[in-house]
Amino acid sequence: KTLVANPWIQAIKSGKAKIVTLEDKQTILSILPSEGPTPFGLATLGDLLEDSAPKVILPAVAVAREWGPTAKALAPAIWQRLAGKGPSGETRLELISAAAAIGSQPDPKTISTILADAPADAARQLVRELRRFPMPTPLLDVVKALEADVRKRDPDIRQDVDLTRAVL
């Protein structure tokens, strides 16, 4: 079901209104879960996933995760964002979790880039989430190739790497 009755949404859909301010973005984020993964919902959420404000990106990631596999169209934007230098801390962890929740197929080169540069907590989260993806051989090769480097940054990751290798 779409939110046809909401005049503000109709104005945005028709191009007569734009989502500009932080308040606009937060308002649309409160409405999007009801909109669902419609073309409008996915396009709007895709735009919000590019925002740098934690008050926008974190709720946007939560909506993508809630939509699960029906939000696969957002996968390229999420992986691109993860491979960039922008997101850190909680944002990076949430993006990794959302990528896994929507079941997007990760590109081994992107995974390699992320693992090579990720702080210990993000590397650990990504290694854990790799268990959820259905492309074992190329991902296993990435984990094997970067395992020594990741373990140098986080000696406690050994169990996660071993389990992920076993699953893959």
CSV table of C-alpha atoms in Angstrom, one decimal:
chain,number,residue,atom,x,y,z
A,1,LYS,CA,0.0,0.0,0.0
A,2,THR,CA,1.3,3.5,-0.8
A,3,LEU,CA,0.6,6.7,1.0
A,4,VAL,CA,-1.5,8.3,-1.7
A,5,ALA,CA,-3.6,10.2,0.8
A,6,ASN,CA,-0.6,12.1,2.2
A,7,PRO,CA,-0.4,15.5,0.4
A,8,TRP,CA,3.2,16.0,1.2
A,9,ILE,CA,4.2,12.6,-0.2
A,10,GLN,CA,2.1,13.4,-3.3
A,11,ALA,CA,3.9,16.7,-3.7
A,12,ILE,CA,7.3,14.9,-3.4
A,13,LYS,CA,6.2,12.2,-5.9
A,14,SER,CA,5.1,14.8,-8.4
A,15,GLY,CA,8.3,16.8,-8.0
A,16,LYS,CA,6.5,19.8,-6.5
A,17,ALA,CA,8.2,19.4,-3.1
A,18,LYS,CA,11.7,18.2,-2.2
A,19,ILE,CA,13.2,16.5,0.8
A,20,VAL,CA,15.8,19.0,1.9
A,21,THR,CA,16.0,19.7,5.6
A,22,LEU,CA,16.9,17.4,8.4
A,23,GLU,CA,13.3,17.6,9.6
A,24,ASP,CA,12.1,16.6,6.1
A,25,LYS,CA,14.4,13.7,6.0
A,26,GLN,CA,13.4,12.5,9.5
A,27,THR,CA,9.7,12.9,8.6
A,28,ILE,CA,10.0,10.8,5.4
A,29,LEU,CA,12.0,8.2,7.4
A,30,SER,CA,9.1,7.9,9.8
A,31,ILE,CA,6.7,7.4,6.9
A,32,LEU,CA,8.8,5.1,4.6
A,33,PRO,CA,8.2,1.9,6.6
A,34,SER,CA,4.5,2.3,5.9
A,35,GLU,CA,5.2,3.1,2.3
A,36,GLY,CA,7.2,-0.1,1.9
A,37,PRO,CA,9.7,-1.0,-0.8
A,38,THR,CA,7.7,0.6,-3.6
A,39,PRO,CA,9.7,2.3,-6.4
A,40,PHE,CA,9.2,5.6,-4.6
A,41,GLY,CA,10.2,4.1,-1.3
A,42,LEU,CA,13.3,2.5,-2.7
A,43,ALA,CA,14.4,5.6,-4.6
A,44,THR,CA,13.8,7.8,-1.6
A,45,LEU,CA,15.6,5.5,0.8
A,46,GLY,CA,18.5,5.2,-1.7
A,47,ASP,CA,18.9,9.0,-1.6
A,48,LEU,CA,18.8,9.0,2.2
A,49,LEU,CA,21.4,6.3,2.5
A,50,GLU,CA,23.9,8.7,0.9
A,51,ASP,CA,23.3,11.3,3.6
A,52,SER,CA,26.2,11.8,6.1
A,53,ALA,CA,24.1,12.9,9.1
A,54,PRO,CA,23.8,10.1,11.7
A,55,LYS,CA,20.3,11.2,12.4
A,56,VAL,CA,19.4,10.4,8.8
A,57,ILE,CA,21.7,7.5,7.8
A,58,LEU,CA,21.2,5.3,10.8
A,59,PRO,CA,17.3,5.4,10.5
A,60,ALA,CA,17.6,4.9,6.8
A,61,VAL,CA,19.8,1.8,7.3
A,62,ALA,CA,17.3,0.5,9.8
A,63,VAL,CA,14.5,0.8,7.3
A,64,ALA,CA,16.5,-1.0,4.6
A,65,ARG,CA,17.3,-3.8,7.1
A,66,GLU,CA,13.6,-4.0,8.0
A,67,TRP,CA,12.6,-4.3,4.4
A,68,GLY,CA,15.1,-7.2,4.0
A,69,PRO,CA,15.4,-8.9,0.6
A,70,THR,CA,12.7,-6.7,-0.9
A,71,ALA,CA,15.3,-3.9,-0.7
A,72,LYS,CA,18.0,-5.6,-2.8
A,73,ALA,CA,17.9,-2.6,-5.2
A,74,LEU,CA,19.7,-0.6,-2.5
A,75,ALA,CA,22.6,-3.1,-2.3
A,76,PRO,CA,24.9,-1.2,-4.8
A,77,ALA,CA,24.5,2.0,-2.8
A,78,ILE,CA,25.2,0.3,0.5
A,79,TRP,CA,28.3,-1.6,-0.8
A,80,GLN,CA,29.6,1.6,-2.5
A,81,ARG,CA,29.1,3.5,0.8
A,82,LEU,CA,31.0,0.8,2.7
A,83,ALA,CA,33.9,0.8,0.3
A,84,GLY,CA,34.3,4.6,0.6
A,85,LYS,CA,36.2,6.4,3.3
A,86,GLY,CA,33.1,8.2,4.7
A,87,PRO,CA,31.3,5.9,7.1
A,88,SER,CA,32.8,4.9,10.4
A,89,GLY,CA,31.9,3.5,13.7
A,90,GLU,CA,28.3,2.7,14.2
A,91,THR,CA,27.3,3.8,10.7
A,92,ARG,CA,29.8,1.3,9.1
A,93,LEU,CA,28.5,-1.5,11.4
A,94,GLU,CA,24.9,-0.8,10.6
A,95,LEU,CA,25.6,-0.6,6.8
A,96,ILE,CA,27.3,-4.0,7.0
A,97,SER,CA,24.4,-5.5,8.9
A,98,ALA,CA,21.9,-4.0,6.4
A,99,ALA,CA,23.8,-5.4,3.4
A,100,ALA,CA,23.6,-8.8,5.0
A,101,ALA,CA,19.9,-8.4,5.9
A,102,ILE,CA,18.8,-7.5,2.4
A,103,GLY,CA,20.8,-10.5,1.1
A,104,SER,CA,22.8,-8.5,-1.5
A,105,GLN,CA,25.5,-10.4,-3.2
A,106,PRO,CA,28.8,-8.9,-2.1
A,107,ASP,CA,31.5,-8.3,-4.7
A,108,PRO,CA,34.7,-10.0,-3.5
A,109,LYS,CA,36.8,-6.9,-4.5
A,110,THR,CA,34.6,-4.6,-2.4
A,111,ILE,CA,34.8,-7.0,0.5
A,112,SER,CA,38.6,-7.1,0.1
A,113,THR,CA,38.7,-3.3,0.1
A,114,ILE,CA,36.5,-3.0,3.1
A,115,LEU,CA,38.4,-5.6,5.1
A,116,ALA,CA,41.8,-4.1,4.2
A,117,ASP,CA,40.9,-0.7,5.6
A,118,ALA,CA,38.2,-1.5,8.3
A,119,PRO,CA,38.8,-0.9,11.9
A,120,ALA,CA,38.8,-4.1,14.1
A,121,ASP,CA,35.1,-3.9,15.1
A,122,ALA,CA,33.9,-3.4,11.5
A,123,ALA,CA,36.2,-6.1,10.2
A,124,ARG,CA,34.8,-8.5,12.8
A,125,GLN,CA,31.2,-7.6,11.9
A,126,LEU,CA,31.9,-8.1,8.2
A,127,VAL,CA,33.6,-11.4,8.8
A,128,ARG,CA,30.5,-12.5,10.8
A,129,GLU,CA,28.0,-11.3,8.2
A,130,LEU,CA,29.9,-13.1,5.4
A,131,ARG,CA,28.4,-16.3,6.7
A,132,ARG,CA,25.0,-15.1,5.5
A,133,PHE,CA,26.0,-14.8,1.9
A,134,PRO,CA,25.5,-17.6,-0.7
A,135,MET,CA,28.8,-17.1,-2.6
A,136,PRO,CA,31.3,-19.1,-0.7
A,137,THR,CA,34.3,-19.7,-2.9
A,138,PRO,CA,35.2,-16.1,-3.8
A,139,LEU,CA,34.4,-14.8,-0.3
A,140,LEU,CA,36.5,-17.6,1.2
A,141,ASP,CA,39.4,-16.6,-1.0
A,142,VAL,CA,39.1,-13.0,0.3
A,143,VAL,CA,38.9,-14.1,3.9
A,144,LYS,CA,42.0,-16.3,3.4
A,145,ALA,CA,44.0,-13.6,1.7
A,146,LEU,CA,43.3,-10.9,4.3
A,147,GLU,CA,43.2,-13.2,7.4
A,148,ALA,CA,46.8,-12.4,8.6
A,149,ASP,CA,46.3,-8.7,8.3
A,150,VAL,CA,42.9,-8.7,10.0
A,151,ARG,CA,44.3,-10.9,12.8
A,152,LYS,CA,47.1,-8.3,13.4
A,153,ARG,CA,44.6,-5.6,13.9
A,154,ASP,CA,42.3,-7.7,16.1
A,155,PRO,CA,43.9,-10.8,17.7
A,156,ASP,CA,40.4,-11.7,19.1
A,157,ILE,CA,38.9,-12.2,15.6
A,158,ARG,CA,40.5,-15.7,15.3
A,159,GLN,CA,37.3,-17.5,16.3
A,160,ASP,CA,35.1,-15.4,14.0
A,161,VAL,CA,37.5,-16.0,11.0
A,162,ASP,CA,37.7,-19.7,11.7
A,163,LEU,CA,33.9,-20.1,12.0
A,164,THR,CA,33.4,-18.0,8.8
A,165,ARG,CA,35.9,-20.1,6.9
A,166,ALA,CA,34.1,-23.3,8.1
A,167,VAL,CA,30.7,-21.9,7.0
A,168,LEU,CA,32.0,-20.7,3.6
